[in-house]
mmCIF file of N, CA and C in Angstrom:
data_model
loop_
_atom_site.group_PDB
_atom_site.id
_atom_site.type_symbol
_atom_site.label_atom_id
_atom_site.label_comp_id
_atom_site.label_asym_id
_atom_site.label_seq_id
_atom_site.Cartn_x
_atom_site.Cartn_y
_atom_site.Cartn_z
ATOM 1 N N UNK S 296 11.983 22.598 -2.703
ATOM 2 C CA UNK S 296 12.720 22.416 -1.462
ATOM 3 C C UNK S 296 12.507 20.992 -0.945
ATOM 4 N N UNK S 297 13.588 20.324 -0.618
ATOM 5 C CA UNK S 297 13.505 18.970 -0.112
ATOM 6 C C UNK S 297 12.736 18.949 1.206
ATOM 7 N N UNK S 298 11.957 17.912 1.423
ATOM 8 C CA UNK S 298 11.218 17.748 2.663
ATOM 9 C C UNK S 298 12.225 17.492 3.791
ATOM 10 N N UNK S 299 12.231 18.348 4.794
ATOM 11 C CA UNK S 299 13.172 18.222 5.903
ATOM 12 C C UNK S 299 13.005 16.894 6.634
ATOM 13 N N UNK S 300 11.816 16.326 6.621
ATOM 14 C CA UNK S 300 11.596 15.024 7.263
ATOM 15 C C UNK S 300 12.463 13.927 6.656
ATOM 16 N N UNK S 301 12.806 14.072 5.378
ATOM 17 C CA UNK S 301 13.648 13.075 4.709
ATOM 18 C C UNK S 301 15.011 12.941 5.379
ATOM 19 N N UNK S 302 15.469 13.988 6.041
ATOM 20 C CA UNK S 302 16.755 13.926 6.724
ATOM 21 C C UNK S 302 16.680 13.114 8.017
ATOM 22 N N UNK S 303 15.489 12.966 8.566
ATOM 23 C CA UNK S 303 15.341 12.281 9.847
ATOM 24 C C UNK S 303 14.669 10.918 9.726
ATOM 25 N N UNK S 304 13.672 10.801 8.866
ATOM 26 C CA UNK S 304 13.012 9.520 8.632
ATOM 27 C C UNK S 304 12.738 9.397 7.129
ATOM 28 N N UNK S 305 13.778 9.017 6.364
ATOM 29 C CA UNK S 305 13.585 8.899 4.918
ATOM 30 C C UNK S 305 12.744 7.674 4.543
ATOM 31 N N UNK S 306 12.823 6.641 5.368
ATOM 32 C CA UNK S 306 12.064 5.392 5.154
ATOM 33 C C UNK S 306 11.140 5.249 6.352
ATOM 34 N N UNK S 307 9.850 5.003 6.089
ATOM 35 C CA UNK S 307 8.898 4.967 7.187
ATOM 36 C C UNK S 307 7.811 3.943 6.923
ATOM 37 N N UNK S 308 7.152 3.534 7.991
ATOM 38 C CA UNK S 308 6.084 2.540 7.905
ATOM 39 C C UNK S 308 4.701 3.175 7.860
ATOM 40 N N UNK S 309 4.561 4.310 8.497
ATOM 41 C CA UNK S 309 3.271 4.992 8.568
ATOM 42 C C UNK S 309 3.502 6.484 8.381
ATOM 43 N N UNK S 310 2.533 7.148 7.766
ATOM 44 C CA UNK S 310 2.623 8.602 7.639
ATOM 45 C C UNK S 310 1.227 9.188 7.514
ATOM 46 N N UNK S 311 1.151 10.438 7.865
ATOM 47 C CA UNK S 311 -0.094 11.187 7.716
ATOM 48 C C UNK S 311 0.292 12.629 7.410
ATOM 49 N N UNK S 312 -0.467 13.250 6.513
ATOM 50 C CA UNK S 312 -0.127 14.604 6.064
ATOM 51 C C UNK S 312 -1.409 15.427 5.965
ATOM 52 N N UNK S 313 -1.320 16.682 6.418
ATOM 53 C CA UNK S 313 -2.447 17.607 6.353
ATOM 54 C C UNK S 313 -1.920 18.987 5.978
ATOM 55 N N UNK S 314 -2.795 19.826 5.444
ATOM 56 C CA UNK S 314 -2.399 21.197 5.156
ATOM 57 C C UNK S 314 -3.589 22.125 5.299
ATOM 58 N N UNK S 315 -3.275 23.394 5.538
ATOM 59 C CA UNK S 315 -4.299 24.425 5.644
ATOM 60 C C UNK S 315 -3.684 25.736 5.165
ATOM 61 N N UNK S 316 -4.483 26.521 4.461
ATOM 62 C CA UNK S 316 -4.029 27.836 4.009
ATOM 63 C C UNK S 316 -4.415 28.871 5.061
ATOM 64 N N UNK S 317 -3.459 29.724 5.406
ATOM 65 C CA UNK S 317 -3.643 30.701 6.476
ATOM 66 C C UNK S 317 -3.251 32.083 5.969
ATOM 67 N N UNK S 318 -4.067 33.071 6.309
ATOM 68 C CA UNK S 318 -3.766 34.462 5.942
ATOM 69 C C UNK S 318 -3.010 35.125 7.086
ATOM 70 N N UNK S 319 -1.728 34.854 7.159
ATOM 71 C CA UNK S 319 -0.858 35.435 8.189
ATOM 72 C C UNK S 319 0.579 35.289 7.722
ATOM 73 N N UNK S 320 1.477 36.098 8.271
ATOM 74 C CA UNK S 320 2.895 35.966 7.912
ATOM 75 C C UNK S 320 3.452 34.618 8.394
ATOM 76 N N UNK S 321 4.399 34.094 7.641
ATOM 77 C CA UNK S 321 5.009 32.804 7.980
ATOM 78 C C UNK S 321 5.598 32.814 9.383
ATOM 79 N N UNK S 322 6.214 33.908 9.796
ATOM 80 C CA UNK S 322 6.826 33.965 11.129
ATOM 81 C C UNK S 322 5.779 33.807 12.223
ATOM 82 N N UNK S 323 4.639 34.426 12.054
ATOM 83 C CA UNK S 323 3.570 34.310 13.061
ATOM 84 C C UNK S 323 3.032 32.883 13.121
ATOM 85 N N UNK S 324 2.881 32.267 11.964
ATOM 86 C CA UNK S 324 2.380 30.885 11.907
ATOM 87 C C UNK S 324 3.362 29.933 12.581
ATOM 88 N N UNK S 325 4.639 30.012 12.210
ATOM 89 C CA UNK S 325 5.626 29.081 12.760
ATOM 90 C C UNK S 325 5.821 29.296 14.249
ATOM 91 N N UNK S 326 5.774 30.531 14.719
ATOM 92 C CA UNK S 326 5.887 30.785 16.151
ATOM 93 C C UNK S 326 4.680 30.220 16.902
ATOM 94 N N UNK S 327 3.496 30.278 16.286
ATOM 95 C CA UNK S 327 2.306 29.687 16.901
ATOM 96 C C UNK S 327 2.432 28.165 16.960
ATOM 97 N N UNK S 328 2.974 27.564 15.910
ATOM 98 C CA UNK S 328 3.195 26.112 15.901
ATOM 99 C C UNK S 328 4.145 25.727 17.039
ATOM 100 N N UNK S 329 5.236 26.454 17.186
ATOM 101 C CA UNK S 329 6.232 26.132 18.214
ATOM 102 C C UNK S 329 5.692 26.339 19.623
ATOM 103 N N UNK S 330 4.748 27.241 19.789
ATOM 104 C CA UNK S 330 4.193 27.532 21.118
ATOM 105 C C UNK S 330 2.996 26.652 21.472
ATOM 106 N N UNK S 331 2.441 25.935 20.503
ATOM 107 C CA UNK S 331 1.225 25.151 20.711
ATOM 108 C C UNK S 331 1.450 24.028 21.723
ATOM 109 N N UNK S 332 0.458 23.790 22.550
ATOM 110 C CA UNK S 332 0.470 22.683 23.507
ATOM 111 C C UNK S 332 -0.880 21.975 23.463
ATOM 112 N N UNK S 333 -0.907 20.693 23.803
ATOM 113 C CA UNK S 333 -2.143 19.908 23.781
ATOM 114 C C UNK S 333 -3.261 20.585 24.559
ATOM 115 N N UNK S 334 -2.926 21.206 25.667
ATOM 116 C CA UNK S 334 -3.943 21.845 26.500
ATOM 117 C C UNK S 334 -4.661 22.972 25.762
ATOM 118 N N UNK S 335 -4.079 23.447 24.649
ATOM 119 C CA UNK S 335 -4.687 24.520 23.874
ATOM 120 C C UNK S 335 -5.874 24.043 23.028
ATOM 121 N N UNK S 336 -6.011 22.749 22.840
ATOM 122 C CA UNK S 336 -7.035 22.204 21.950
ATOM 123 C C UNK S 336 -7.892 21.189 22.711
ATOM 124 N N UNK S 337 -9.162 21.479 22.946
ATOM 125 C CA UNK S 337 -10.013 20.570 23.716
ATOM 126 C C UNK S 337 -10.127 19.170 23.101
ATOM 127 N N UNK S 338 -10.165 19.083 21.779
ATOM 128 C CA UNK S 338 -10.288 17.780 21.129
ATOM 129 C C UNK S 338 -9.022 16.943 21.333
ATOM 130 N N UNK S 339 -7.869 17.548 21.131
ATOM 131 C CA UNK S 339 -6.605 16.831 21.335
ATOM 132 C C UNK S 339 -6.450 16.457 22.805
ATOM 133 N N UNK S 340 -6.771 17.380 23.681
ATOM 134 C CA UNK S 340 -6.675 17.118 25.122
ATOM 135 C C UNK S 340 -7.558 15.925 25.508
ATOM 136 N N UNK S 341 -8.781 15.874 24.968
ATOM 137 C CA UNK S 341 -9.692 14.761 25.258
ATOM 138 C C UNK S 341 -9.153 13.443 24.707
ATOM 139 N N UNK S 342 -8.588 13.489 23.497
ATOM 140 C CA UNK S 342 -8.033 12.262 22.891
ATOM 141 C C UNK S 342 -6.862 11.733 23.715
ATOM 142 N N UNK S 343 -5.994 12.609 24.183
ATOM 143 C CA UNK S 343 -4.855 12.185 25.009
ATOM 144 C C UNK S 343 -5.356 11.611 26.334
ATOM 145 N N UNK S 344 -6.334 12.249 26.943
ATOM 146 C CA UNK S 344 -6.895 11.743 28.206
ATOM 147 C C UNK S 344 -7.491 10.352 28.014
ATOM 148 N N UNK S 345 -8.207 10.157 26.903
ATOM 149 C CA UNK S 345 -8.787 8.850 26.602
ATOM 150 C C UNK S 345 -7.684 7.815 26.383
ATOM 151 N N UNK S 346 -6.660 8.181 25.624
ATOM 152 C CA UNK S 346 -5.535 7.272 25.362
ATOM 153 C C UNK S 346 -4.832 6.872 26.652
ATOM 154 N N UNK S 347 -4.743 7.792 27.616
ATOM 155 C CA UNK S 347 -4.011 7.546 28.858
ATOM 156 C C UNK S 347 -4.885 6.951 29.971
ATOM 157 N N UNK S 348 -6.179 6.774 29.702
ATOM 158 C CA UNK S 348 -7.079 6.240 30.720
ATOM 159 C C UNK S 348 -6.642 4.866 31.251
ATOM 160 N N UNK S 349 -6.251 3.917 30.404
ATOM 161 C CA UNK S 349 -5.809 2.620 30.946
ATOM 162 C C UNK S 349 -4.642 2.754 31.936
ATOM 163 N N UNK S 350 -3.703 3.639 31.644
ATOM 164 C CA UNK S 350 -2.566 3.837 32.552
ATOM 165 C C UNK S 350 -3.048 4.360 33.903
ATOM 166 N N UNK S 351 -3.993 5.292 33.884
ATOM 167 C CA UNK S 351 -4.524 5.820 35.149
ATOM 168 C C UNK S 351 -5.242 4.728 35.914
ATOM 169 N N UNK S 352 -6.037 3.916 35.228
ATOM 170 C CA UNK S 352 -6.792 2.845 35.885
ATOM 171 C C UNK S 352 -5.872 1.777 36.474
ATOM 172 N N UNK S 353 -4.731 1.562 35.817
ATOM 173 C CA UNK S 353 -3.762 0.567 36.296
ATOM 174 C C UNK S 353 -2.762 1.155 37.289
ATOM 175 N N UNK S 354 -2.860 2.455 37.545
ATOM 176 C CA UNK S 354 -1.925 3.106 38.461
ATOM 177 C C UNK S 354 -0.564 3.368 37.859
ATOM 178 N N UNK S 355 -0.478 3.400 36.532
ATOM 179 C CA UNK S 355 0.790 3.642 35.834
ATOM 180 C C UNK S 355 0.823 5.007 35.169
ATOM 181 N N UNK S 356 -0.020 5.907 35.609
ATOM 182 C CA UNK S 356 -0.135 7.198 34.937
ATOM 183 C C UNK S 356 1.166 7.993 35.033
ATOM 184 N N UNK S 357 1.449 8.704 33.974
ATOM 185 C CA UNK S 357 2.596 9.620 33.954
ATOM 186 C C UNK S 357 2.256 10.815 34.841
ATOM 187 N N UNK S 358 3.261 11.548 35.250
ATOM 188 C CA UNK S 358 3.045 12.736 36.069
ATOM 189 C C UNK S 358 2.236 13.788 35.316
ATOM 190 N N UNK S 359 2.426 13.825 34.000
ATOM 191 C CA UNK S 359 1.692 14.791 33.182
ATOM 192 C C UNK S 359 1.316 14.116 31.872
ATOM 193 N N UNK S 360 0.339 14.686 31.196
ATOM 194 C CA UNK S 360 -0.111 14.131 29.914
ATOM 195 C C UNK S 360 0.957 14.333 28.842
ATOM 196 N N UNK S 361 0.970 13.427 27.873
ATOM 197 C CA UNK S 361 1.878 13.565 26.729
ATOM 198 C C UNK S 361 1.628 14.908 26.053
ATOM 199 N N UNK S 362 2.699 15.588 25.697
ATOM 200 C CA UNK S 362 2.576 16.910 25.086
ATOM 201 C C UNK S 362 3.772 17.132 24.158
ATOM 202 N N UNK S 363 3.707 18.186 23.405
ATOM 203 C CA UNK S 363 4.796 18.521 22.491
ATOM 204 C C UNK S 363 6.111 18.731 23.240
ATOM 205 N N UNK S 364 6.046 19.061 24.516
ATOM 206 C CA UNK S 364 7.273 19.225 25.314
ATOM 207 C C UNK S 364 7.997 17.894 25.520
ATOM 208 N N UNK S 365 7.329 16.760 25.267
ATOM 209 C CA UNK S 365 7.995 15.458 25.353
ATOM 210 C C UNK S 365 8.857 15.187 24.128
ATOM 211 N N UNK S 366 8.635 15.933 23.077
ATOM 212 C CA UNK S 366 9.383 15.784 21.839
ATOM 213 C C UNK S 366 10.687 16.575 21.913
ATOM 214 N N UNK S 367 11.639 16.190 21.093
ATOM 215 C CA UNK S 367 12.890 16.917 20.935
ATOM 216 C C UNK S 367 12.832 17.711 19.641
ATOM 217 N N UNK S 368 13.186 18.975 19.702
ATOM 218 C CA UNK S 368 13.292 19.757 18.468
ATOM 219 C C UNK S 368 14.512 19.227 17.721
ATOM 220 N N UNK S 369 14.285 18.652 16.553
ATOM 221 C CA UNK S 369 15.382 18.107 15.757
ATOM 222 C C UNK S 369 16.015 19.176 14.882
ATOM 223 N N UNK S 370 15.175 20.043 14.321
ATOM 224 C CA UNK S 370 15.720 21.145 13.517
ATOM 225 C C UNK S 370 14.618 22.157 13.234
ATOM 226 N N UNK S 371 15.021 23.415 13.243
ATOM 227 C CA UNK S 371 14.134 24.490 12.797
ATOM 228 C C UNK S 371 14.895 25.310 11.774
ATOM 229 N N UNK S 372 14.287 25.487 10.630
ATOM 230 C CA UNK S 372 14.870 26.309 9.569
ATOM 231 C C UNK S 372 14.040 27.582 9.443
ATOM 232 N N UNK S 373 14.364 28.543 10.292
ATOM 233 C CA UNK S 373 13.668 29.829 10.277
ATOM 234 C C UNK S 373 12.170 29.662 10.368
ATOM 235 N N UNK S 374 11.473 30.307 9.459
ATOM 236 C CA UNK S 374 10.016 30.218 9.422
ATOM 237 C C UNK S 374 9.532 29.265 8.332
ATOM 238 N N UNK S 375 10.453 28.471 7.778
ATOM 239 C CA UNK S 375 10.100 27.573 6.680
ATOM 240 C C UNK S 375 9.801 26.151 7.133
ATOM 241 N N UNK S 376 10.495 25.662 8.175
ATOM 242 C CA UNK S 376 10.310 24.257 8.559
ATOM 243 C C UNK S 376 10.716 24.039 10.011
ATOM 244 N N UNK S 377 10.041 23.079 10.631
ATOM 245 C CA UNK S 377 10.301 22.704 12.018
ATOM 246 C C UNK S 377 10.010 21.220 12.144
ATOM 247 N N UNK S 378 10.954 20.470 12.744
ATOM 248 C CA UNK S 378 10.771 19.028 12.918
ATOM 249 C C UNK S 378 11.038 18.655 14.369
ATOM 250 N N UNK S 379 10.098 17.885 14.923
ATOM 251 C CA UNK S 379 10.213 17.334 16.277
ATOM 252 C C UNK S 379 10.396 15.828 16.169
ATOM 253 N N UNK S 380 11.080 15.239 17.161
ATOM 254 C CA UNK S 380 11.269 13.797 17.178
ATOM 255 C C UNK S 380 10.880 13.183 18.503
ATOM 256 N N UNK S 381 10.465 11.928 18.440
ATOM 257 C CA UNK S 381 10.089 11.164 19.620
ATOM 258 C C UNK S 381 10.429 9.710 19.338
ATOM 259 N N UNK S 382 10.970 9.019 20.327
ATOM 260 C CA UNK S 382 11.256 7.587 20.196
ATOM 261 C C UNK S 382 10.582 6.894 21.367
ATOM 262 N N UNK S 383 9.882 5.808 21.062
ATOM 263 C CA UNK S 383 9.241 5.094 22.152
ATOM 264 C C UNK S 383 8.536 3.833 21.700
ATOM 265 N N UNK S 384 7.980 3.161 22.691
ATOM 266 C CA UNK S 384 7.124 1.995 22.478
ATOM 267 C C UNK S 384 5.706 2.523 22.714
ATOM 268 N N UNK S 385 5.134 3.151 21.729
ATOM 269 C CA UNK S 385 3.920 3.942 21.875
ATOM 270 C C UNK S 385 2.694 3.120 22.265
ATOM 271 N N UNK S 386 2.764 1.823 22.136
ATOM 272 C CA UNK S 386 1.664 0.944 22.520
ATOM 273 C C UNK S 386 1.628 0.699 24.028
ATOM 274 N N UNK S 387 2.707 1.011 24.724
ATOM 275 C CA UNK S 387 2.737 0.849 26.176
ATOM 276 C C UNK S 387 1.926 1.954 26.848
ATOM 277 N N UNK S 388 1.403 1.665 28.025
ATOM 278 C CA UNK S 388 0.583 2.669 28.705
ATOM 279 C C UNK S 388 1.360 3.934 29.012
ATOM 280 N N UNK S 389 2.683 3.818 29.220
ATOM 281 C CA UNK S 389 3.511 4.997 29.506
ATOM 282 C C UNK S 389 4.244 5.507 28.267
ATOM 283 N N UNK S 390 3.883 4.992 27.112
ATOM 284 C CA UNK S 390 4.468 5.335 25.807
ATOM 285 C C UNK S 390 5.888 4.807 25.618
ATOM 286 N N UNK S 391 6.519 4.273 26.664
ATOM 287 C CA UNK S 391 7.873 3.742 26.545
ATOM 288 C C UNK S 391 8.854 4.733 25.969
ATOM 289 N N UNK S 392 8.749 5.994 26.370
ATOM 290 C CA UNK S 392 9.575 7.045 25.781
ATOM 291 C C UNK S 392 11.052 6.871 26.088
ATOM 292 N N UNK S 393 11.870 7.133 25.101
ATOM 293 C CA UNK S 393 13.326 7.085 25.228
ATOM 294 C C UNK S 393 13.859 8.519 25.272
ATOM 295 N N UNK S 394 14.916 8.711 25.997
ATOM 296 C CA UNK S 394 15.538 10.026 26.084
ATOM 297 C C UNK S 394 16.230 10.365 24.764
ATOM 298 N N UNK S 395 15.978 11.564 24.268
ATOM 299 C CA UNK S 395 16.625 12.051 23.043
ATOM 300 C C UNK S 395 17.232 13.409 23.380
ATOM 301 N N UNK S 396 18.428 13.426 23.937
ATOM 302 C CA UNK S 396 19.006 14.706 24.350
ATOM 303 C C UNK S 396 19.449 15.608 23.195
ATOM 304 N N UNK S 397 19.714 15.020 22.033
ATOM 305 C CA UNK S 397 20.208 15.797 20.895
ATOM 306 C C UNK S 397 19.642 15.235 19.591
ATOM 307 N N UNK S 398 19.774 16.012 18.542
ATOM 308 C CA UNK S 398 19.389 15.542 17.213
ATOM 309 C C UNK S 398 20.194 14.294 16.841
ATOM 310 N N UNK S 399 21.468 14.297 17.170
ATOM 311 C CA UNK S 399 22.321 13.142 16.879
ATOM 312 C C UNK S 399 21.818 11.873 17.541
ATOM 313 N N UNK S 400 21.303 11.987 18.752
ATOM 314 C CA UNK S 400 20.774 10.815 19.461
ATOM 315 C C UNK S 400 19.562 10.242 18.731
ATOM 316 N N UNK S 401 18.780 11.090 18.090
ATOM 317 C CA UNK S 401 17.628 10.620 17.323
ATOM 318 C C UNK S 401 18.091 9.845 16.087
ATOM 319 N N UNK S 402 19.183 10.286 15.490
ATOM 320 C CA UNK S 402 19.656 9.689 14.243
ATOM 321 C C UNK S 402 20.421 8.384 14.426
ATOM 322 N N UNK S 403 20.869 8.095 15.636
ATOM 323 C CA UNK S 403 21.624 6.864 15.884
ATOM 324 C C UNK S 403 20.749 5.652 15.576
ATOM 325 N N UNK S 404 21.252 4.708 14.766
ATOM 326 C CA UNK S 404 20.472 3.496 14.486
ATOM 327 C C UNK S 404 20.196 2.718 15.773
ATOM 328 N N UNK S 405 19.022 2.140 15.840
ATOM 329 C CA UNK S 405 18.605 1.373 17.023
ATOM 330 C C UNK S 405 18.244 -0.038 16.582
ATOM 331 N N UNK S 406 18.322 -0.966 17.515
ATOM 332 C CA UNK S 406 17.956 -2.351 17.244
ATOM 333 C C UNK S 406 16.828 -2.838 18.152
ATOM 334 N N UNK S 407 16.374 -1.983 19.082
ATOM 335 C CA UNK S 407 15.365 -2.407 20.046
ATOM 336 C C UNK S 407 13.949 -2.229 19.483
ATOM 337 N N UNK S 408 12.970 -2.749 20.204
ATOM 338 C CA UNK S 408 11.579 -2.744 19.761
ATOM 339 C C UNK S 408 10.912 -1.397 20.060
ATOM 340 N N UNK S 409 11.293 -0.392 19.311
ATOM 341 C CA UNK S 409 10.730 0.943 19.467
ATOM 342 C C UNK S 409 10.378 1.500 18.092
ATOM 343 N N UNK S 410 9.720 2.637 18.111
ATOM 344 C CA UNK S 410 9.408 3.371 16.894
ATOM 345 C C UNK S 410 10.019 4.753 16.995
ATOM 346 N N UNK S 411 10.451 5.256 15.862
ATOM 347 C CA UNK S 411 10.905 6.637 15.763
ATOM 348 C C UNK S 411 9.790 7.412 15.078
ATOM 349 N N UNK S 412 9.418 8.530 15.688
ATOM 350 C CA UNK S 412 8.355 9.364 15.150
ATOM 351 C C UNK S 412 8.917 10.748 14.892
ATOM 352 N N UNK S 413 8.665 11.268 13.714
ATOM 353 C CA UNK S 413 9.045 12.648 13.396
ATOM 354 C C UNK S 413 7.789 13.400 13.012
ATOM 355 N N UNK S 414 7.637 14.567 13.602
ATOM 356 C CA UNK S 414 6.501 15.442 13.354
ATOM 357 C C UNK S 414 7.039 16.702 12.706
ATOM 358 N N UNK S 415 6.674 16.915 11.448
ATOM 359 C CA UNK S 415 7.216 18.042 10.710
ATOM 360 C C UNK S 415 6.164 19.067 10.342
ATOM 361 N N UNK S 416 6.586 20.315 10.354
ATOM 362 C CA UNK S 416 5.756 21.432 9.924
ATOM 363 C C UNK S 416 6.546 22.207 8.884
ATOM 364 N N UNK S 417 5.892 22.604 7.816
ATOM 365 C CA UNK S 417 6.551 23.451 6.824
ATOM 366 C C UNK S 417 5.552 24.482 6.338
ATOM 367 N N UNK S 418 6.089 25.585 5.887
ATOM 368 C CA UNK S 418 5.253 26.659 5.364
ATOM 369 C C UNK S 418 5.692 26.940 3.935
ATOM 370 N N UNK S 419 4.701 26.950 3.051
ATOM 371 C CA UNK S 419 4.923 27.229 1.634
ATOM 372 C C UNK S 419 3.952 28.330 1.217
ATOM 373 N N UNK S 420 4.214 28.937 0.101
ATOM 374 C CA UNK S 420 3.275 29.932 -0.412
ATOM 375 C C UNK S 420 1.987 29.234 -0.820
ATOM 376 N N UNK S 421 0.881 29.798 -0.372
ATOM 377 C CA UNK S 421 -0.428 29.277 -0.744
ATOM 378 C C UNK S 421 -1.071 30.193 -1.769
ATOM 379 N N UNK S 422 -2.309 29.917 -2.140
ATOM 380 C CA UNK S 422 -3.005 30.753 -3.130
ATOM 381 C C UNK S 422 -3.449 32.092 -2.538
ATOM 382 N N UNK S 423 -3.547 33.082 -3.373
ATOM 383 C CA UNK S 423 -4.116 34.388 -3.019
ATOM 384 C C UNK S 423 -3.399 35.045 -1.838
ATOM 385 N N UNK S 424 -2.089 34.939 -1.801
ATOM 386 C CA UNK S 424 -1.310 35.601 -0.760
ATOM 387 C C UNK S 424 -1.320 34.915 0.595
ATOM 388 N N UNK S 425 -1.858 33.695 0.657
ATOM 389 C CA UNK S 425 -1.866 32.964 1.922
ATOM 390 C C UNK S 425 -0.570 32.175 2.075
ATOM 391 N N UNK S 426 -0.401 31.631 3.248
ATOM 392 C CA UNK S 426 0.703 30.706 3.533
ATOM 393 C C UNK S 426 0.078 29.336 3.758
ATOM 394 N N UNK S 427 0.658 28.298 3.186
ATOM 395 C CA UNK S 427 0.159 26.937 3.388
ATOM 396 C C UNK S 427 0.991 26.264 4.474
ATOM 397 N N UNK S 428 0.341 25.958 5.580
ATOM 398 C CA UNK S 428 0.984 25.203 6.659
ATOM 399 C C UNK S 428 0.742 23.730 6.390
ATOM 400 N N UNK S 429 1.832 22.981 6.265
ATOM 401 C CA UNK S 429 1.756 21.545 6.015
ATOM 402 C C UNK S 429 2.332 20.841 7.226
ATOM 403 N N UNK S 430 1.607 19.858 7.733
ATOM 404 C CA UNK S 430 2.124 19.034 8.817
ATOM 405 C C UNK S 430 2.146 17.587 8.344
ATOM 406 N N UNK S 431 3.239 16.917 8.635
ATOM 407 C CA UNK S 431 3.379 15.506 8.271
ATOM 408 C C UNK S 431 4.005 14.773 9.441
ATOM 409 N N UNK S 432 3.416 13.643 9.752
ATOM 410 C CA UNK S 432 3.957 12.762 10.787
ATOM 411 C C UNK S 432 4.412 11.475 10.118
ATOM 412 N N UNK S 433 5.617 11.048 10.465
ATOM 413 C CA UNK S 433 6.156 9.778 9.955
ATOM 414 C C UNK S 433 6.571 8.908 11.131
ATOM 415 N N UNK S 434 6.291 7.620 10.995
ATOM 416 C CA UNK S 434 6.689 6.658 12.021
ATOM 417 C C UNK S 434 7.484 5.546 11.355
ATOM 418 N N UNK S 435 8.664 5.306 11.880
ATOM 419 C CA UNK S 435 9.504 4.195 11.439
ATOM 420 C C UNK S 435 9.595 3.202 12.589
ATOM 421 N N UNK S 436 9.141 1.994 12.352
ATOM 422 C CA UNK S 436 9.208 0.927 13.355
ATOM 423 C C UNK S 436 10.535 0.193 13.162
ATOM 424 N N UNK S 437 11.361 0.212 14.190
ATOM 425 C CA UNK S 437 12.726 -0.304 14.081
ATOM 426 C C UNK S 437 12.742 -1.807 13.794
ATOM 427 N N UNK S 438 11.843 -2.563 14.427
ATOM 428 C CA UNK S 438 11.815 -4.018 14.235
ATOM 429 C C UNK S 438 10.432 -4.452 13.742
ATOM 430 N N UNK S 439 10.368 -5.666 13.224
ATOM 431 C CA UNK S 439 9.073 -6.221 12.815
ATOM 432 C C UNK S 439 8.136 -6.331 14.015
ATOM 433 N N UNK S 440 8.681 -6.704 15.154
ATOM 434 C CA UNK S 440 7.868 -6.811 16.371
ATOM 435 C C UNK S 440 7.273 -5.456 16.750
ATOM 436 N N UNK S 441 8.066 -4.406 16.665
ATOM 437 C CA UNK S 441 7.576 -3.058 16.965
ATOM 438 C C UNK S 441 6.480 -2.669 15.970
ATOM 439 N N UNK S 442 6.657 -3.026 14.702
ATOM 440 C CA UNK S 442 5.645 -2.706 13.681
ATOM 441 C C UNK S 442 4.331 -3.404 13.998
ATOM 442 N N UNK S 443 4.388 -4.655 14.374
ATOM 443 C CA UNK S 443 3.162 -5.393 14.715
ATOM 444 C C UNK S 443 2.498 -4.781 15.941
ATOM 445 N N UNK S 444 3.270 -4.411 16.928
ATOM 446 C CA UNK S 444 2.700 -3.849 18.147
ATOM 447 C C UNK S 444 2.159 -2.441 17.919
ATOM 448 N N UNK S 445 2.814 -1.692 17.077
ATOM 449 C CA UNK S 445 2.341 -0.337 16.788
ATOM 450 C C UNK S 445 0.989 -0.409 16.081
#
């Protein structure tokens, strides 16, 4: 099966991939992925708070911490794959987030100093009757300046 991320960010500057085998039905796993929020994980919550500390100190804090709700669901293929998208100047204290009202808006070519980020989850058969949850993040920096700043 083709990687669904290829449809959204086929060419990228940075990527990271992880996987874990889980003894649960694919539907339960994917529904848990879709329901997950940063506040559910103390380590992620602490990392986001640390990342946002300069903004708070400078008085530029966002109303709420960055979370999966800031992302746009680009596509979900049943219990097999789910991709979220985010566009922004992630080096800025406020992340420089751009509005992405639709999947089409994410796909429109841009010329400004931003990065496109796609966060993908897929479920494949794992060993011994498990399901393998794979997560991959890809970042495409639109300009050389954005790449240097990222």
